[in-house]
Amino acid sequence: MTVIRLPDGTEKVFDFPVTVLDVASTIGPGLARAAVAGKVNGKLVDLNSEIDQDSELTIVTEKDADGLDIIRHSSAHLLAHAVKELFPEAQVTIGPVIEDGFYYDFSYKRPFTPEDLAAIEKRMHEITKRNLTIKRKIWDRSEAINFFKQQGEHYKAQIIESIPGDEDLSLYSQGDFTDLCRGPHVPTTAKLKVFKLMKVAGAYWRGDSNNEMLQRIYGTAWLTKEDQKNYLHRLEEAEKRDHRKIGKQLNLFHIQEEAPGMVFWHPKGWTLWQQIEQYMRQIQNDNEYMEIRTPQVIDKELWIQSGHWDNFRENMFVTDTDERSFAIKPMNCPGHVQVFKQGLKSYRDLPIRLAEFGSCHRNEASGALHGMMRVRAFTQDDAHIFCTEDQIQEEVVKFIHLLKCVYADFGFNDLLVKLSTRPVKRVGSDMQWDKSETALEAALKEAALDWEVQPGEGAFYGPKIEFSLRDCIGRVWQCGTLQLDFSMPERLGAEYVAEDNSRQIPVMLHRAILGSLERFIGILIENYAGAFPLWLAPVQAVVLNISKNQMDYAQKVTKELSSHGFRVDQDLRNEKITYKIREHSLQKLPYQIIVGDAEVSSNQVSVRTRSGHDLGQMTVIELVNRFNDEIALKI
């Protein structure tokens, strides 16, 4: 007798082994039609997987997140099937699921063309109409290797040879196409209805530049055509908002080959940077952080003590001088511990909050660099809080409230939060981990946040919270972090005098809100498409004269607005006013201030918004008040 427990607590009893599909059919025909897989005791399995012992079962449908991933995984195999039918000499390698889609890497004698992609996608649709059953079978290792070698699939043979010998070797077949895969997959190709091939790119075999360059075909797959249409629209919007294009259009920054992964800031871009840095500096001052500055280059011995040399060496820039090895800092935390250690600290001094706009360098792979989103030189709004274990929850709550306020000021109110708990390999006692995880959970509850637990994903030294924000077109960006660290203060000899006069090791909270300022500015550029709110705009307004008769008055208006602290340009060129308005509209300035003879005679200005709305005439002081109100509201 087999007892199957369902998520709602109900049980189904069978006198014989049953498949996942059998159980779904007993619940209802609609569920059986929608099912794509099952989750037995937490493990994803195929619909035709047999259950022969008491188990917990969840039926995975195409509408579930796991179900969509399975559809995308099966679509990758569908892609490989179509390529092999059209290009029999092509070798298939690996084809995983990625965010919003899938890819498959191929070895072929010539580059795939756009026409090839169109033909492959057409053949994929033809295969789905065949309604081929997708079957899983466990193979003998040597049998599988010989099978793929006979088919000329040498990459597949290599993959099998690298799989540990104690693992089952499963192959999936659909029609005459067979591929190596752990699965699970949809039951038939007819389940794959909405997909599109996107592009071809290069990718080295196993990510090693010493190996052959393969061709990676990217695709996307969805449950409905409407979902895919919305996704393609988001891609179009993302293309329009690309921070690299807008950065060039608005003359904010550039990156060049002589300094890969490092930003050259132009005057307007640096003005934007300064608005953000000064805002964060004031926020931190108001919340009792003390700003410090630590060296860029530090002896490798400190990095050995902190553990970074053993675990992060390949990402560090290293230099030698005076027969000593130094590293350009990839992060700020060891330096902050050195500041904490200067002078004996008492429990009465804690918490101590040290903040730094720390300039860091990491030797990221050149292929991973992407504008300001992935760089080698970056500045963090970094801070470390040294506290007692009893102060953890209070400090975390304060940080969460601070982070929410900062994100809201930048226009982000939709947050996604993840709590990463203890990994298998860790330091510290279970009692410490219990206390830390409980404190973080309690802080998240007190802050009224929903969160998702990531079991086992914490750092080896403590649990962490990740904060992601969602932009105006639905993309998610992970920015803020709070990490709880038992390890580094101890490794680097930090201590304080407790109430009983004993020497104790402080808890260290690593925290950042924006993360990398470069990356955050890139996110802002794309979120606002360069049309920044008034408080952030590098140039907040431009004064335009209609003719040379108003030059003196235009200069007077510019000077008066500037005296109130606003960032104002003037355009006194002998050009038609319509030309000037159009040109400055392309620069996405919040306001255009127009002066003609009527404005001069009434000692007023005409005001036009970025959207083209005419606000009519007003005095300069009325305009100053409008600007101040808008800046105060951060809109």
XYZ file of C-alpha atoms in Angstrom:
635
model
C 0.000 0.000 0.000
C 1.300 3.467 -0.985
C 0.128 6.616 0.810
C 0.484 9.907 -1.082
C 0.150 13.113 0.969
C -0.820 16.224 -1.001
C 0.030 19.872 -0.104
C -3.428 20.519 1.385
C -2.924 17.636 3.834
C -5.234 15.161 2.110
C -3.996 11.642 1.519
C -4.539 9.235 -1.341
C -3.995 5.533 -0.793
C -3.066 3.083 -3.575
C -2.619 -0.694 -3.461
C 0.092 -0.521 -6.106
C 2.875 1.835 -7.296
C 1.516 4.839 -9.218
C 2.929 7.575 -11.429
C 2.643 11.292 -10.765
C 0.211 11.504 -13.683
C -1.940 8.717 -12.170
C -2.309 10.743 -8.975
C -3.109 13.927 -10.918
C -5.798 12.056 -12.867
C -7.506 10.924 -9.656
C -7.742 14.577 -8.552
C -9.273 15.754 -11.812
C -8.866 15.713 -15.596
C -8.124 19.446 -15.689
C -5.144 19.040 -13.365
C -3.877 16.068 -15.369
C -3.971 18.152 -18.562
C -2.173 21.087 -16.943
C 0.466 18.980 -15.179
C 4.020 18.992 -16.508
C 5.887 17.304 -13.638
C 5.729 16.392 -9.973
C 7.665 17.188 -6.842
C 8.104 14.031 -4.749
C 9.488 14.662 -1.280
C 10.832 17.967 -2.552
C 12.502 16.555 -5.678
C 11.258 17.418 -9.182
C 10.440 14.339 -11.270
C 8.760 13.521 -14.590
C 5.015 12.911 -14.809
C 5.550 9.241 -15.571
C 7.902 8.744 -12.611
C 6.695 5.874 -10.435
C 6.015 6.343 -6.721
C 6.322 3.045 -4.827
C 6.534 4.205 -1.206
C 4.774 6.658 1.090
C 5.586 10.160 -0.161
C 4.650 13.817 -0.184
C 3.626 14.957 -3.650
C 3.029 18.308 -5.304
C 1.650 18.340 -8.839
C 3.606 20.926 -10.848
C 1.528 22.643 -13.515
C 2.589 24.828 -16.401
C 1.525 27.899 -14.411
C 3.967 27.216 -11.565
C 7.460 28.731 -11.555
C 8.967 25.235 -11.600
C 6.622 24.340 -14.435
C 7.768 27.272 -16.560
C 11.397 26.316 -15.946
C 10.638 22.769 -17.100
C 8.967 24.140 -20.244
C 12.070 26.220 -20.952
C 14.383 23.282 -20.278
C 12.365 21.109 -22.642
C 12.436 23.933 -25.200
C 16.245 23.842 -25.102
C 16.094 20.150 -26.034
C 13.551 20.987 -28.725
C 16.052 23.487 -30.126
C 18.811 20.872 -30.166
C 16.464 18.386 -31.854
C 15.642 20.898 -34.604
C 19.312 21.790 -35.143
C 20.264 18.113 -35.505
C 17.513 17.558 -38.074
C 18.576 20.576 -40.139
C 22.343 20.401 -39.544
C 23.223 16.739 -38.807
C 26.970 17.509 -38.532
C 26.435 19.972 -35.678
C 27.460 18.719 -32.231
C 25.279 19.550 -29.238
C 26.920 20.400 -25.914
C 24.897 21.925 -23.048
C 21.510 23.651 -22.932
C 20.381 25.064 -19.574
C 17.499 27.248 -18.448
C 18.318 30.918 -17.864
C 16.231 33.854 -16.708
C 13.282 34.270 -19.090
C 14.457 31.508 -21.411
C 17.154 29.038 -22.369
C 20.159 28.520 -24.605
C 22.020 25.667 -26.238
C 25.681 25.610 -27.313
C 26.636 23.986 -30.617
C 29.828 23.150 -32.447
C 29.380 23.638 -36.191
C 31.672 24.234 -39.147
C 30.251 27.671 -39.997
C 28.436 30.473 -38.162
C 24.675 30.216 -37.907
C 22.919 33.010 -39.816
C 19.628 34.836 -39.099
C 18.128 32.738 -41.883
C 19.304 29.593 -40.069
C 17.622 30.761 -36.863
C 14.345 31.318 -38.700
C 14.553 27.809 -40.201
C 15.405 26.253 -36.813
C 12.482 27.967 -35.114
C 10.143 26.800 -37.892
C 11.382 23.222 -37.484
C 10.867 23.460 -33.694
C 7.195 24.260 -34.310
C 6.946 21.329 -36.721
C 8.365 18.965 -34.076
C 5.896 20.160 -31.443
C 3.035 19.305 -33.811
C 4.297 15.724 -34.003
C 3.302 15.372 -30.320
C 6.313 13.184 -29.606
C 6.373 11.405 -26.258
C 9.417 12.367 -24.185
C 10.838 9.308 -22.409
C 13.518 8.984 -19.720
C 15.810 5.968 -19.426
C 18.776 5.128 -17.194
C 21.811 4.091 -19.259
C 25.019 2.257 -18.506
C 27.937 4.707 -18.556
C 30.064 2.924 -21.155
C 27.000 2.255 -23.280
C 26.085 5.956 -23.254
C 29.645 7.061 -24.101
C 29.798 4.647 -27.039
C 26.333 5.775 -28.195
C 27.323 9.429 -28.409
C 30.751 8.741 -29.920
C 29.123 6.694 -32.675
C 26.880 9.669 -33.404
C 29.886 11.992 -33.550
C 28.780 13.737 -30.333
C 32.208 13.938 -28.700
C 31.238 16.770 -26.357
C 28.440 14.660 -24.879
C 30.908 11.820 -24.345
C 33.228 14.237 -22.493
C 30.364 15.408 -20.290
C 29.510 11.819 -19.323
C 33.142 11.060 -18.522
C 33.181 14.013 -16.097
C 30.041 12.889 -14.195
C 30.789 11.111 -10.877
C 30.468 7.346 -11.217
C 27.897 6.990 -8.434
C 25.307 9.155 -10.217
C 22.531 7.677 -12.357
C 22.986 8.488 -16.028
C 19.653 9.486 -17.547
C 18.972 10.094 -21.227
C 15.786 11.555 -22.698
C 14.422 10.619 -26.100
C 11.793 12.302 -28.276
C 11.320 10.639 -31.630
C 14.752 9.805 -33.015
C 16.542 12.475 -30.929
C 18.261 11.435 -27.686
C 20.032 13.748 -25.268
C 21.816 13.478 -21.943
C 19.895 15.207 -19.137
C 18.921 14.923 -15.453
C 15.433 16.227 -16.286
C 12.613 16.482 -15.641
C 10.900 17.308 -18.924
C 7.374 17.869 -20.166
C 5.615 14.625 -21.175
C 5.265 15.462 -24.887
C 6.578 18.009 -27.345
C 3.013 19.283 -27.811
C 3.337 21.011 -24.403
C 5.839 23.430 -25.973
C 3.765 26.045 -27.773
C 5.133 29.555 -27.194
C 8.816 30.169 -27.866
C 11.098 32.323 -29.950
C 14.793 32.185 -30.860
C 16.494 35.465 -30.038
C 20.137 35.558 -31.114
C 23.437 33.740 -31.611
C 26.550 34.507 -29.572
C 29.969 32.978 -29.021
C 30.811 30.889 -25.949
C 33.920 28.882 -25.116
C 33.502 25.205 -24.324
C 33.254 24.964 -20.531
C 33.948 28.693 -20.266
C 37.673 28.220 -20.929
C 39.215 30.572 -23.516
C 41.741 27.838 -24.345
C 38.913 25.666 -25.681
C 36.912 25.804 -28.897
C 34.564 28.723 -29.455
C 31.031 27.343 -29.705
C 27.848 28.969 -30.998
C 25.243 29.740 -28.352
C 21.665 30.065 -29.576
C 19.434 31.937 -27.120
C 15.686 31.472 -26.943
C 12.748 32.443 -24.785
C 9.687 30.355 -23.896
C 6.416 31.241 -22.168
C 3.089 29.816 -21.193
C 1.000 32.181 -23.334
C 1.514 34.365 -26.378
C 0.501 37.364 -24.277
C 3.296 36.616 -21.778
C 5.810 36.426 -24.614
C 4.491 39.624 -26.198
C 4.902 41.457 -22.887
C 8.426 40.097 -22.500
C 9.437 41.191 -25.991
C 7.981 44.630 -25.238
C 10.118 44.816 -22.083
C 13.173 43.958 -24.181
C 12.341 46.774 -26.586
C 11.954 49.166 -23.666
C 15.218 47.956 -22.159
C 16.975 48.564 -25.477
C 15.646 52.128 -25.596
C 16.747 52.678 -22.004
C 20.247 51.201 -22.341
C 22.357 53.319 -19.985
C 25.298 53.228 -22.387
C 23.268 54.837 -25.188
C 21.613 57.382 -22.909
C 24.918 58.131 -21.201
C 26.375 59.066 -24.563
C 23.276 60.993 -25.663
C 23.240 63.075 -22.457
C 27.049 63.338 -22.273
C 27.257 61.691 -18.831
C 30.174 59.237 -19.103
C 32.114 56.936 -21.344
C 34.233 53.766 -21.137
C 37.167 53.047 -23.421
C 39.467 50.122 -24.091
C 42.483 51.728 -22.428
C 40.704 51.358 -19.054
C 38.364 48.360 -19.440
C 35.604 48.217 -16.884
C 36.373 51.705 -15.566
C 34.266 54.832 -16.020
C 35.319 58.228 -17.354
C 32.843 60.657 -15.784
C 31.922 63.772 -17.761
C 30.843 66.989 -15.979
C 27.110 66.230 -16.145
C 27.594 62.621 -15.078
C 29.830 63.635 -12.200
C 27.210 66.177 -11.104
C 24.683 63.319 -10.964
C 27.180 61.248 -8.973
C 27.702 64.102 -6.518
C 23.968 64.522 -5.928
C 23.732 60.861 -4.984
C 26.883 60.814 -2.852
C 25.962 63.984 -0.951
C 22.429 62.674 -0.398
C 23.782 59.384 1.001
C 26.348 61.241 3.122
C 23.598 63.334 4.726
C 21.433 60.250 5.267
C 24.300 58.452 6.983
C 25.179 61.480 9.130
C 21.552 61.735 10.214
C 21.635 58.070 11.244
C 24.802 58.271 13.363
C 27.291 56.801 10.922
C 30.839 58.111 11.090
C 32.497 58.491 7.699
C 36.057 57.254 7.314
C 38.586 56.688 4.543
C 40.877 53.680 4.239
C 43.878 52.994 1.949
C 43.504 51.732 -1.595
C 46.558 49.464 -1.442
C 47.174 47.141 1.510
C 49.844 44.506 2.218
C 48.798 41.004 1.283
C 49.361 39.844 4.883
C 46.174 41.599 5.961
C 44.262 39.910 3.122
C 45.658 36.556 4.267
C 44.458 37.228 7.818
C 41.000 38.258 6.624
C 40.659 35.153 4.438
C 40.351 37.065 1.155
C 43.749 35.956 -0.163
C 42.729 32.287 -0.095
C 39.172 32.809 -1.314
C 39.299 35.884 -3.567
C 42.872 36.095 -4.876
C 41.966 35.560 -8.553
C 39.774 38.679 -8.465
C 42.390 40.953 -6.899
C 44.833 43.307 -8.610
C 48.269 42.714 -7.069
C 51.492 44.731 -7.183
C 54.962 44.271 -5.685
C 57.253 46.913 -4.256
C 60.061 46.938 -1.676
C 60.043 43.144 -1.803
C 56.467 43.115 -0.489
C 53.203 42.129 -2.173
C 50.244 44.471 -2.027
C 46.676 44.223 -3.278
C 44.381 46.996 -4.455
C 41.415 46.533 -2.166
C 38.471 44.594 -3.647
C 36.364 45.430 -0.582
C 36.495 47.702 2.434
C 35.771 45.483 5.440
C 39.339 44.586 6.577
C 40.256 48.271 6.552
C 37.232 49.133 8.672
C 38.257 46.563 11.270
C 41.655 48.280 11.492
C 39.936 51.591 12.276
C 37.767 49.922 14.929
C 40.844 48.400 16.580
C 42.508 51.763 17.205
C 41.941 52.394 20.893
C 40.254 50.137 23.437
C 36.478 49.992 22.998
C 33.900 49.466 25.735
C 30.477 47.881 25.436
C 29.186 51.401 26.168
C 30.708 52.573 22.861
C 28.719 50.056 20.823
C 27.211 50.088 18.317
C 29.880 51.822 16.253
C 28.835 52.525 12.666
C 31.678 53.223 10.217
C 30.812 54.319 6.659
C 32.969 54.859 3.590
C 32.409 55.691 -0.042
C 35.037 53.069 -0.679
C 36.730 52.821 -4.055
C 37.324 49.143 -4.886
C 38.837 47.208 -7.782
C 38.109 43.638 -8.832
C 39.651 41.793 -11.741
C 36.419 40.727 -13.406
C 36.659 38.653 -16.586
C 36.658 40.899 -19.645
C 33.738 38.998 -21.164
C 31.593 39.749 -18.100
C 32.033 43.539 -18.269
C 28.892 45.451 -19.233
C 28.814 49.241 -19.191
C 28.385 50.432 -15.608
C 26.441 47.316 -14.599
C 29.598 45.175 -14.355
C 32.870 47.039 -13.886
C 36.345 46.557 -12.472
C 36.555 49.865 -10.606
C 33.589 50.863 -8.456
C 32.629 52.768 -5.338
C 30.412 51.296 -2.638
C 28.228 53.099 -0.128
C 29.787 50.711 2.324
C 29.364 50.617 6.092
C 30.126 48.243 8.933
C 28.311 48.161 12.241
C 30.216 46.769 15.214
C 27.785 45.678 17.926
C 27.031 43.112 20.601
C 24.926 40.044 19.909
C 22.066 41.620 21.889
C 22.101 44.630 19.552
C 21.797 42.696 16.280
C 18.025 42.859 15.888
C 17.753 46.552 16.745
C 20.507 47.476 14.290
C 18.981 45.367 11.522
C 15.568 46.995 12.026
C 17.123 50.462 11.849
C 18.973 49.531 8.672
C 15.863 48.147 6.969
C 13.888 51.308 7.690
C 16.773 53.400 6.400
C 17.065 51.343 3.217
C 13.319 51.574 2.506
C 13.390 55.358 2.879
C 16.389 55.706 0.563
C 14.874 53.493 -2.148
C 11.586 55.397 -1.927
C 13.424 58.705 -2.429
C 14.906 57.303 -5.633
C 11.468 56.177 -6.794
C 11.651 52.472 -5.928
C 8.879 51.154 -3.698
C 8.608 47.548 -4.885
C 11.196 45.529 -2.945
C 12.034 41.830 -3.044
C 13.761 40.458 0.039
C 15.609 37.168 0.537
C 17.000 35.741 3.759
C 19.916 33.364 3.243
C 20.430 30.910 6.103
C 23.303 28.728 7.352
C 25.263 26.737 4.777
C 26.670 23.273 5.435
C 30.217 24.647 5.579
C 30.252 27.368 8.215
C 31.977 28.778 11.274
C 30.397 29.523 14.634
C 28.203 27.456 16.938
C 24.634 26.403 16.176
C 23.594 28.601 19.089
C 25.136 31.647 17.381
C 23.437 30.792 14.096
C 20.097 30.272 15.838
C 20.365 33.660 17.498
C 21.463 35.420 14.315
C 18.830 33.926 12.038
C 16.116 34.569 14.637
C 17.239 38.206 14.941
C 17.147 38.733 11.168
C 13.713 37.088 10.872
C 12.354 39.188 13.734
C 13.728 42.354 12.118
C 12.081 41.521 8.792
C 8.769 40.917 10.557
C 9.040 44.169 12.518
C 9.723 46.029 9.265
C 6.534 44.462 7.812
C 8.397 42.953 4.868
C 7.594 39.788 2.962
C 10.637 37.689 2.313
C 11.753 34.446 0.758
C 14.103 32.073 2.559
C 17.130 30.775 0.680
C 18.153 27.739 2.748
C 21.883 27.124 2.901
C 22.760 30.237 0.879
C 24.245 32.288 3.736
C 27.932 33.151 3.894
C 30.161 30.782 5.848
C 30.451 33.405 8.596
C 26.771 34.276 9.016
C 23.291 34.718 7.495
C 22.496 37.599 5.164
C 19.590 39.579 3.757
C 19.490 40.593 0.089
C 17.339 43.517 -1.046
C 16.298 43.792 -4.685
C 14.278 46.544 -6.313
C 11.953 46.375 -9.290
C 12.243 49.105 -11.913
C 9.510 50.714 -14.009
C 9.562 47.990 -16.673
C 9.549 45.115 -14.205
C 13.234 44.197 -14.104
C 14.687 43.158 -10.747
C 18.033 44.529 -9.548
C 19.753 43.191 -6.453
C 21.354 46.177 -4.717
C 21.259 46.276 -0.927
C 22.763 43.676 1.379
C 23.161 43.087 5.081
C 25.572 40.356 6.127
C 26.145 39.186 9.670
C 29.760 38.259 10.359
C 31.175 36.337 13.326
C 34.415 35.440 11.577
C 36.323 38.507 10.367
C 36.399 40.451 13.666
C 37.896 37.395 15.321
C 40.398 36.725 12.515
C 41.578 40.322 12.610
C 41.713 40.646 16.392
C 38.821 43.049 17.034
C 37.526 43.115 20.588
C 35.787 45.248 23.184
C 35.569 45.277 26.977
C 32.268 43.789 28.128
C 30.288 44.827 31.203
C 32.029 42.112 33.271
C 35.453 43.454 32.124
C 36.056 40.423 29.889
C 37.364 40.845 26.342
C 34.694 39.977 23.783
C 34.596 39.839 19.983
C 32.046 42.210 18.416
C 29.519 41.128 15.831
C 30.154 42.834 12.482
C 27.265 43.783 10.200
C 28.349 44.459 6.612
C 25.748 46.685 4.934
C 25.236 48.552 1.693
C 22.121 50.226 0.327
C 23.007 51.280 -3.205
C 25.845 48.789 -3.551
C 28.088 49.951 -6.389
C 27.359 53.622 -7.127
C 28.311 53.043 -10.764
C 25.815 50.221 -11.114
C 23.117 52.091 -9.205
C 23.506 55.114 -11.471
C 23.206 52.787 -14.453
C 19.950 51.456 -12.973
C 18.699 55.019 -12.419
C 19.512 56.004 -16.002
C 17.548 53.039 -17.351
C 14.667 53.385 -14.891
C 14.135 57.059 -15.764
C 15.337 56.713 -19.387
C 17.575 59.711 -18.623
C 14.628 61.915 -17.565
C 15.748 62.317 -13.958
C 13.579 63.895 -11.263
C 14.447 67.499 -10.519
C 16.543 66.801 -7.427
C 18.835 64.443 -9.354
C 18.975 66.101 -12.794
C 22.522 67.272 -13.630
C 21.000 70.365 -15.266
C 17.678 71.272 -13.723
C 16.642 74.046 -16.113
C 17.833 76.051 -19.096
C 17.035 79.714 -19.746
C 16.241 80.491 -23.396
C 15.928 83.966 -24.920
C 13.724 84.521 -27.962
C 15.949 87.259 -29.433
C 19.060 89.219 -28.540
C 16.857 91.908 -26.947
C 16.398 89.641 -23.899
C 20.036 88.556 -23.423
C 20.676 90.714 -20.366
C 17.412 89.671 -18.728
C 18.075 85.968 -19.475
C 21.498 86.257 -17.835
C 19.933 87.970 -14.814
C 17.358 85.151 -14.449
C 20.087 82.503 -14.750
C 22.203 84.219 -12.118
C 19.279 84.571 -9.707
C 18.254 80.914 -9.996
C 21.871 79.827 -9.582
C 22.140 81.956 -6.430
C 19.382 79.799 -4.923
C 21.485 76.692 -5.508
C 19.836 75.412 -8.682
C 21.803 73.908 -11.557
C 20.834 76.161 -14.464
C 22.276 76.637 -17.968
C 21.491 79.373 -20.441
C 21.240 79.290 -24.224
C 21.663 82.758 -25.721
C 22.480 81.649 -29.254
C 21.007 83.492 -32.203
C 18.724 80.581 -33.118
C 14.973 80.243 -33.459
C 13.280 79.507 -30.144
C 11.583 76.414 -31.599
C 15.019 75.022 -32.500
C 16.330 75.664 -28.995
C 13.284 74.070 -27.354
C 13.587 70.963 -29.513
C 17.333 70.627 -28.883
C 17.057 70.933 -25.098
C 14.049 68.621 -25.036
C 16.344 65.905 -26.375
C 18.556 66.493 -23.325
C 15.529 65.685 -21.125
C 15.922 68.704 -18.861
C 13.118 69.048 -16.298
C 12.370 72.695 -17.148
C 12.843 75.221 -19.937
C 12.548 78.886 -18.931
C 11.691 81.145 -21.862
C 12.035 84.921 -21.890
C 10.786 87.311 -24.567
C 9.783 90.941 -24.600
C 6.538 90.232 -22.691
C 8.470 88.511 -19.885
C 11.023 91.312 -19.681
C 8.299 93.983 -19.403
C 6.401 92.045 -16.684
C 9.594 90.929 -14.875
C 8.444 87.304 -15.179
C 9.408 84.124 -17.029
C 7.456 81.587 -19.094
C 7.950 78.022 -17.881
C 7.741 74.836 -19.924
C 8.038 71.338 -18.418
C 9.925 68.389 -19.854
C 6.630 66.848 -20.967
C 5.894 69.959 -23.058
C 3.288 71.363 -20.682
C 3.188 75.172 -20.668
C 2.894 76.462 -17.089
C 2.468 80.039 -18.247
C 4.176 83.087 -16.751
C 5.385 83.414 -13.161
C 7.902 85.420 -11.188
C 11.347 84.023 -10.501
C 10.564 83.691 -6.788
C 7.419 81.700 -7.632
C 9.563 79.424 -9.793
C 12.102 79.077 -6.949
C 9.307 77.999 -4.603
C 8.039 75.472 -7.163
C 11.510 73.996 -7.556
C 12.043 73.799 -3.798
C 8.701 72.057 -3.255
C 9.432 69.532 -6.001
C 12.930 68.817 -4.706
C 11.655 68.368 -1.151
C 9.160 65.756 -2.389
C 11.857 63.975 -4.471
C 9.503 63.808 -7.484
